[in-house]
JSON list of C-alpha atoms in Angstrom, two decimals:
[
{"chain": "A", "resi": 379, "resn": "MET", "atom": "CA", "xyz": [20.19, -31.52, -27.48]},
{"chain": "A", "resi": 380, "resn": "THR", "atom": "CA", "xyz": [22.75, -31.89, -24.71]},
{"chain": "A", "resi": 381, "resn": "ALA", "atom": "CA", "xyz": [24.80, -34.88, -23.75]},
{"chain": "A", "resi": 382, "resn": "ALA", "atom": "CA", "xyz": [22.97, -34.82, -20.44]},
{"chain": "A", "resi": 383, "resn": "CYS", "atom": "CA", "xyz": [19.61, -35.07, -21.81]},
{"chain": "A", "resi": 384, "resn": "PHE", "atom": "CA", "xyz": [20.62, -37.51, -24.47]},
{"chain": "A", "resi": 385, "resn": "TYR", "atom": "CA", "xyz": [19.69, -40.32, -22.33]},
{"chain": "A", "resi": 386, "resn": "CYS", "atom": "CA", "xyz": [16.56, -38.47, -20.77]},
{"chain": "A", "resi": 387, "resn": "THR", "atom": "CA", "xyz": [13.29, -39.91, -21.57]},
{"chain": "A", "resi": 388, "resn": "SER", "atom": "CA", "xyz": [10.16, -37.93, -22.62]},
{"chain": "A", "resi": 389, "resn": "THR", "atom": "CA", "xyz": [8.70, -38.12, -19.11]},
{"chain": "A", "resi": 390, "resn": "ASP", "atom": "CA", "xyz": [11.95, -36.77, -17.49]},
{"chain": "A", "resi": 391, "resn": "LEU", "atom": "CA", "xyz": [12.01, -33.64, -19.86]},
{"chain": "A", "resi": 392, "resn": "GLN", "atom": "CA", "xyz": [8.57, -33.19, -19.15]},
{"chain": "A", "resi": 393, "resn": "ALA", "atom": "CA", "xyz": [9.05, -33.31, -15.53]},
{"chain": "A", "resi": 394, "resn": "LYS", "atom": "CA", "xyz": [12.02, -30.92, -15.46]},
{"chain": "A", "resi": 395, "resn": "ALA", "atom": "CA", "xyz": [10.00, -28.62, -17.77]},
{"chain": "A", "resi": 396, "resn": "LEU", "atom": "CA", "xyz": [7.06, -28.55, -15.15]},
{"chain": "A", "resi": 397, "resn": "ARG", "atom": "CA", "xyz": [9.59, -28.08, -12.43]},
{"chain": "A", "resi": 398, "resn": "ILE", "atom": "CA", "xyz": [11.23, -25.12, -14.53]},
{"chain": "A", "resi": 399, "resn": "GLU", "atom": "CA", "xyz": [7.52, -23.72, -15.03]},
{"chain": "A", "resi": 400, "resn": "TRP", "atom": "CA", "xyz": [6.54, -24.14, -11.49]},
{"chain": "A", "resi": 401, "resn": "ALA", "atom": "CA", "xyz": [9.78, -22.13, -10.35]},
{"chain": "A", "resi": 402, "resn": "ARG", "atom": "CA", "xyz": [9.05, -19.21, -12.62]},
{"chain": "A", "resi": 403, "resn": "ALA", "atom": "CA", "xyz": [5.47, -19.03, -11.41]},
{"chain": "A", "resi": 404, "resn": "ARG", "atom": "CA", "xyz": [6.38, -19.14, -7.94]},
{"chain": "A", "resi": 405, "resn": "ALA", "atom": "CA", "xyz": [9.10, -16.41, -8.25]},
{"chain": "A", "resi": 406, "resn": "ARG", "atom": "CA", "xyz": [6.40, -14.22, -10.29]},
{"chain": "A", "resi": 407, "resn": "THR", "atom": "CA", "xyz": [3.94, -14.90, -7.44]},
{"chain": "A", "resi": 408, "resn": "ASP", "atom": "CA", "xyz": [6.40, -13.99, -4.79]},
{"chain": "A", "resi": 409, "resn": "ARG", "atom": "CA", "xyz": [7.45, -10.69, -6.87]},
{"chain": "A", "resi": 410, "resn": "TRP", "atom": "CA", "xyz": [3.86, -9.76, -7.02]},
{"chain": "A", "resi": 411, "resn": "THR", "atom": "CA", "xyz": [3.14, -10.43, -3.42]},
{"chain": "A", "resi": 412, "resn": "GLU", "atom": "CA", "xyz": [6.03, -8.03, -2.60]},
{"chain": "A", "resi": 413, "resn": "GLU", "atom": "CA", "xyz": [4.84, -5.56, -4.71]},
{"chain": "A", "resi": 414, "resn": "VAL", "atom": "CA", "xyz": [1.51, -5.68, -2.90]},
{"chain": "A", "resi": 415, "resn": "THR", "atom": "CA", "xyz": [2.97, -5.40, 0.52]},
{"chain": "A", "resi": 416, "resn": "LEU", "atom": "CA", "xyz": [5.26, -2.37, -0.74]},
{"chain": "A", "resi": 417, "resn": "LEU", "atom": "CA", "xyz": [2.03, -0.81, -2.20]},
{"chain": "A", "resi": 418, "resn": "SER", "atom": "CA", "xyz": [0.10, -1.23, 1.04]},
{"chain": "A", "resi": 419, "resn": "GLU", "atom": "CA", "xyz": [2.70, 0.06, 3.00]},
{"chain": "A", "resi": 420, "resn": "GLU", "atom": "CA", "xyz": [3.10, 3.32, 0.53]},
{"chain": "A", "resi": 421, "resn": "MET", "atom": "CA", "xyz": [-0.67, 3.82, 0.90]},
{"chain": "A", "resi": 422, "resn": "ARG", "atom": "CA", "xyz": [-0.58, 3.68, 4.81]},
{"chain": "A", "resi": 423, "resn": "ARG", "atom": "CA", "xyz": [2.41, 6.24, 4.84]},
{"chain": "A", "resi": 424, "resn": "THR", "atom": "CA", "xyz": [0.07, 8.30, 2.40]},
{"chain": "A", "resi": 425, "resn": "LEU", "atom": "CA", "xyz": [-2.71, 8.49, 4.74]},
{"chain": "A", "resi": 426, "resn": "VAL", "atom": "CA", "xyz": [-0.45, 9.09, 7.81]},
{"chain": "A", "resi": 427, "resn": "TYR", "atom": "CA", "xyz": [0.98, 12.05, 5.72]},
{"chain": "A", "resi": 428, "resn": "PHE", "atom": "CA", "xyz": [-2.40, 13.41, 5.03]},
{"chain": "A", "resi": 429, "resn": "ALA", "atom": "CA", "xyz": [-3.57, 13.31, 8.68]},
{"chain": "A", "resi": 430, "resn": "LYS", "atom": "CA", "xyz": [0.01, 14.76, 10.15]},
{"chain": "A", "resi": 431, "resn": "ARG", "atom": "CA", "xyz": [-0.39, 17.67, 7.34]},
{"chain": "A", "resi": 432, "resn": "ALA", "atom": "CA", "xyz": [-3.80, 18.73, 8.44]},
{"chain": "A", "resi": 433, "resn": "GLU", "atom": "CA", "xyz": [-2.53, 18.93, 12.08]},
{"chain": "A", "resi": 434, "resn": "TRP", "atom": "CA", "xyz": [0.26, 20.85, 11.04]},
{"chain": "A", "resi": 435, "resn": "TRP", "atom": "CA", "xyz": [-2.30, 23.36, 9.30]},
{"chain": "A", "resi": 436, "resn": "GLU", "atom": "CA", "xyz": [-4.47, 23.47, 12.53]},
{"chain": "A", "resi": 437, "resn": "LYS", "atom": "CA", "xyz": [-1.44, 24.30, 14.68]},
{"chain": "A", "resi": 438, "resn": "ARG", "atom": "CA", "xyz": [-0.56, 26.97, 12.27]},
{"chain": "A", "resi": 439, "resn": "ALA", "atom": "CA", "xyz": [-4.04, 28.65, 13.06]},
{"chain": "A", "resi": 440, "resn": "THR", "atom": "CA", "xyz": [-2.85, 29.85, 16.32]},
{"chain": "A", "resi": 441, "resn": "MET", "atom": "CA", "xyz": [0.67, 30.65, 15.95]},
{"chain": "A", "resi": 442, "resn": "ARG", "atom": "CA", "xyz": [0.52, 34.23, 14.90]},
{"chain": "A", "resi": 443, "resn": "ASN", "atom": "CA", "xyz": [0.13, 36.73, 17.78]},
{"chain": "A", "resi": 444, "resn": "GLY", "atom": "CA", "xyz": [0.15, 40.57, 17.96]},
{"chain": "A", "resi": 445, "resn": "VAL", "atom": "CA", "xyz": [-1.97, 40.81, 14.91]},
{"chain": "A", "resi": 446, "resn": "ASP", "atom": "CA", "xyz": [-5.39, 42.75, 14.73]},
{"chain": "A", "resi": 447, "resn": "ALA", "atom": "CA", "xyz": [-8.67, 40.41, 15.08]},
{"chain": "A", "resi": 448, "resn": "PRO", "atom": "CA", "xyz": [-9.57, 40.60, 11.26]},
{"chain": "A", "resi": 449, "resn": "LEU", "atom": "CA", "xyz": [-6.42, 39.14, 10.11]},
{"chain": "A", "resi": 450, "resn": "THR", "atom": "CA", "xyz": [-6.51, 36.70, 12.55]},
{"chain": "A", "resi": 451, "resn": "GLN", "atom": "CA", "xyz": [-9.61, 35.37, 11.62]},
{"chain": "A", "resi": 452, "resn": "GLY", "atom": "CA", "xyz": [-8.43, 35.45, 7.97]},
{"chain": "A", "resi": 453, "resn": "LEU", "atom": "CA", "xyz": [-5.50, 33.33, 8.89]},
{"chain": "A", "resi": 454, "resn": "CYS", "atom": "CA", "xyz": [-7.21, 30.81, 10.90]},
{"chain": "A", "resi": 455, "resn": "ALA", "atom": "CA", "xyz": [-9.85, 30.38, 8.14]},
{"chain": "A", "resi": 456, "resn": "TYR", "atom": "CA", "xyz": [-7.10, 29.88, 5.76]},
{"chain": "A", "resi": 457, "resn": "ALA", "atom": "CA", "xyz": [-5.35, 27.15, 8.07]},
{"chain": "A", "resi": 458, "resn": "PHE", "atom": "CA", "xyz": [-8.36, 25.58, 8.84]},
{"chain": "A", "resi": 459, "resn": "GLU", "atom": "CA", "xyz": [-9.50, 25.47, 5.08]},
{"chain": "A", "resi": 460, "resn": "HIS", "atom": "CA", "xyz": [-6.08, 23.91, 4.26]},
{"chain": "A", "resi": 461, "resn": "ALA", "atom": "CA", "xyz": [-6.30, 21.37, 7.24]},
{"chain": "A", "resi": 462, "resn": "GLU", "atom": "CA", "xyz": [-9.92, 20.17, 6.00]},
{"chain": "A", "resi": 463, "resn": "MET", "atom": "CA", "xyz": [-8.54, 19.91, 2.47]},
{"chain": "A", "resi": 464, "resn": "TYR", "atom": "CA", "xyz": [-5.80, 17.47, 3.66]},
{"chain": "A", "resi": 465, "resn": "ARG", "atom": "CA", "xyz": [-8.58, 15.69, 5.55]},
{"chain": "A", "resi": 466, "resn": "SER", "atom": "CA", "xyz": [-10.78, 15.15, 2.52]},
{"chain": "A", "resi": 467, "resn": "MET", "atom": "CA", "xyz": [-7.90, 14.05, 0.47]},
{"chain": "A", "resi": 468, "resn": "GLY", "atom": "CA", "xyz": [-7.12, 11.44, 2.82]},
{"chain": "A", "resi": 469, "resn": "GLN", "atom": "CA", "xyz": [-10.67, 10.18, 3.13]},
{"chain": "A", "resi": 470, "resn": "ALA", "atom": "CA", "xyz": [-10.87, 10.18, -0.62]},
{"chain": "A", "resi": 471, "resn": "PHE", "atom": "CA", "xyz": [-7.68, 8.41, -1.10]},
{"chain": "A", "resi": 472, "resn": "GLN", "atom": "CA", "xyz": [-8.94, 5.69, 1.49]},
{"chain": "A", "resi": 473, "resn": "ASP", "atom": "CA", "xyz": [-12.47, 5.38, -0.17]},
{"chain": "A", "resi": 474, "resn": "VAL", "atom": "CA", "xyz": [-10.47, 4.69, -3.60]},
{"chain": "A", "resi": 475, "resn": "TRP", "atom": "CA", "xyz": [-8.00, 2.49, -2.56]},
{"chain": "A", "resi": 476, "resn": "GLN", "atom": "CA", "xyz": [-9.34, 0.39, 0.23]},
{"chain": "A", "resi": 477, "resn": "PRO", "atom": "CA", "xyz": [-11.51, -1.80, -2.05]},
{"chain": "A", "resi": 478, "resn": "MET", "atom": "CA", "xyz": [-8.58, -2.43, -4.56]},
{"chain": "A", "resi": 479, "resn": "MET", "atom": "CA", "xyz": [-6.47, -3.46, -1.50]},
{"chain": "A", "resi": 480, "resn": "ALA", "atom": "CA", "xyz": [-9.02, -5.88, -0.22]},
{"chain": "A", "resi": 481, "resn": "LEU", "atom": "CA", "xyz": [-9.01, -7.24, -3.78]},
{"chain": "A", "resi": 482, "resn": "ALA", "atom": "CA", "xyz": [-5.46, -7.78, -3.70]},
{"chain": "A", "resi": 483, "resn": "ALA", "atom": "CA", "xyz": [-5.34, -9.41, -0.18]},
{"chain": "A", "resi": 484, "resn": "GLN", "atom": "CA", "xyz": [-7.86, -12.02, -1.34]},
{"chain": "A", "resi": 485, "resn": "ARG", "atom": "CA", "xyz": [-6.10, -12.63, -4.48]},
{"chain": "A", "resi": 486, "resn": "PHE", "atom": "CA", "xyz": [-2.26, -13.02, -3.11]},
{"chain": "A", "resi": 487, "resn": "TRP", "atom": "CA", "xyz": [-3.19, -14.97, 0.14]},
{"chain": "A", "resi": 488, "resn": "ARG", "atom": "CA", "xyz": [-2.20, -18.50, -0.46]},
{"chain": "A", "resi": 489, "resn": "PRO", "atom": "CA", "xyz": [-3.19, -21.45, 1.47]},
{"chain": "A", "resi": 490, "resn": "GLY", "atom": "CA", "xyz": [-0.79, -22.87, 4.01]},
{"chain": "A", "resi": 491, "resn": "ARG", "atom": "CA", "xyz": [0.61, -19.45, 4.69]},
{"chain": "A", "resi": 492, "resn": "ASP", "atom": "CA", "xyz": [1.05, -18.37, 8.34]},
{"chain": "A", "resi": 493, "resn": "GLU", "atom": "CA", "xyz": [-1.85, -16.45, 9.54]},
{"chain": "A", "resi": 494, "resn": "ASP", "atom": "CA", "xyz": [0.98, -13.68, 10.44]},
{"chain": "A", "resi": 495, "resn": "GLU", "atom": "CA", "xyz": [2.21, -13.66, 7.03]},
{"chain": "A", "resi": 496, "resn": "ALA", "atom": "CA", "xyz": [-1.38, -13.67, 5.42]},
{"chain": "A", "resi": 497, "resn": "ASP", "atom": "CA", "xyz": [-2.35, -10.32, 3.87]},
{"chain": "A", "resi": 498, "resn": "ASN", "atom": "CA", "xyz": [-5.74, -9.98, 5.41]},
{"chain": "A", "resi": 499, "resn": "VAL", "atom": "CA", "xyz": [-7.99, -7.16, 4.91]},
{"chain": "A", "resi": 500, "resn": "GLU", "atom": "CA", "xyz": [-8.61, -7.00, 8.62]},
{"chain": "A", "resi": 501, "resn": "ASP", "atom": "CA", "xyz": [-4.88, -6.79, 9.44]},
{"chain": "A", "resi": 502, "resn": "MET", "atom": "CA", "xyz": [-4.25, -3.47, 7.27]},
{"chain": "A", "resi": 503, "resn": "ASN", "atom": "CA", "xyz": [-4.51, -0.18, 9.06]},
{"chain": "A", "resi": 504, "resn": "TRP", "atom": "CA", "xyz": [-6.56, 1.75, 6.80]},
{"chain": "A", "resi": 505, "resn": "GLU", "atom": "CA", "xyz": [-8.02, 4.01, 9.15]},
{"chain": "A", "resi": 506, "resn": "VAL", "atom": "CA", "xyz": [-7.32, 7.84, 8.73]},
{"chain": "A", "resi": 507, "resn": "PRO", "atom": "CA", "xyz": [-5.24, 8.77, 11.99]},
{"chain": "A", "resi": 508, "resn": "ALA", "atom": "CA", "xyz": [-7.33, 11.12, 13.92]}
]
C-alpha cells in the first residue's frame, strides 16, 4: 500500500478501481470501433478494385487490332470471361461481408454519438460500382 492510499477509505479505492476499469473498457471499445471503421473501408476498397478490374478486362477485349477474326473472338471471350470472374468475386464478397458489417454497425453504435459518427448500415456504401 502506498503512502498516498494509506488514508484512503475502502469506498475511495473502489471508486478509483471502477474509474480505471471504465477507462480501460472505453479504450478497448474505441480500438474496436476504429478497427470496424478500418475494416469497412478496406472492404469498400476491395469492391471498388473488383469493379475496376472488371472494367479493365472489358477494355482489353477490343484493344487488339489487325488480327484475324477467330483470334479476335478468342481474345474477346477471354477478356469478358475474366471481367465476369471479377464481377462475380465482387458480388460474392459483398454477399458474405455485408451481413457481418451490419451486425458490427449495430454492436458498435453507442447512444449519444452524433448521427454523422454512427456506423449505420444505411451509410455504408456496399454496392458494387457499375
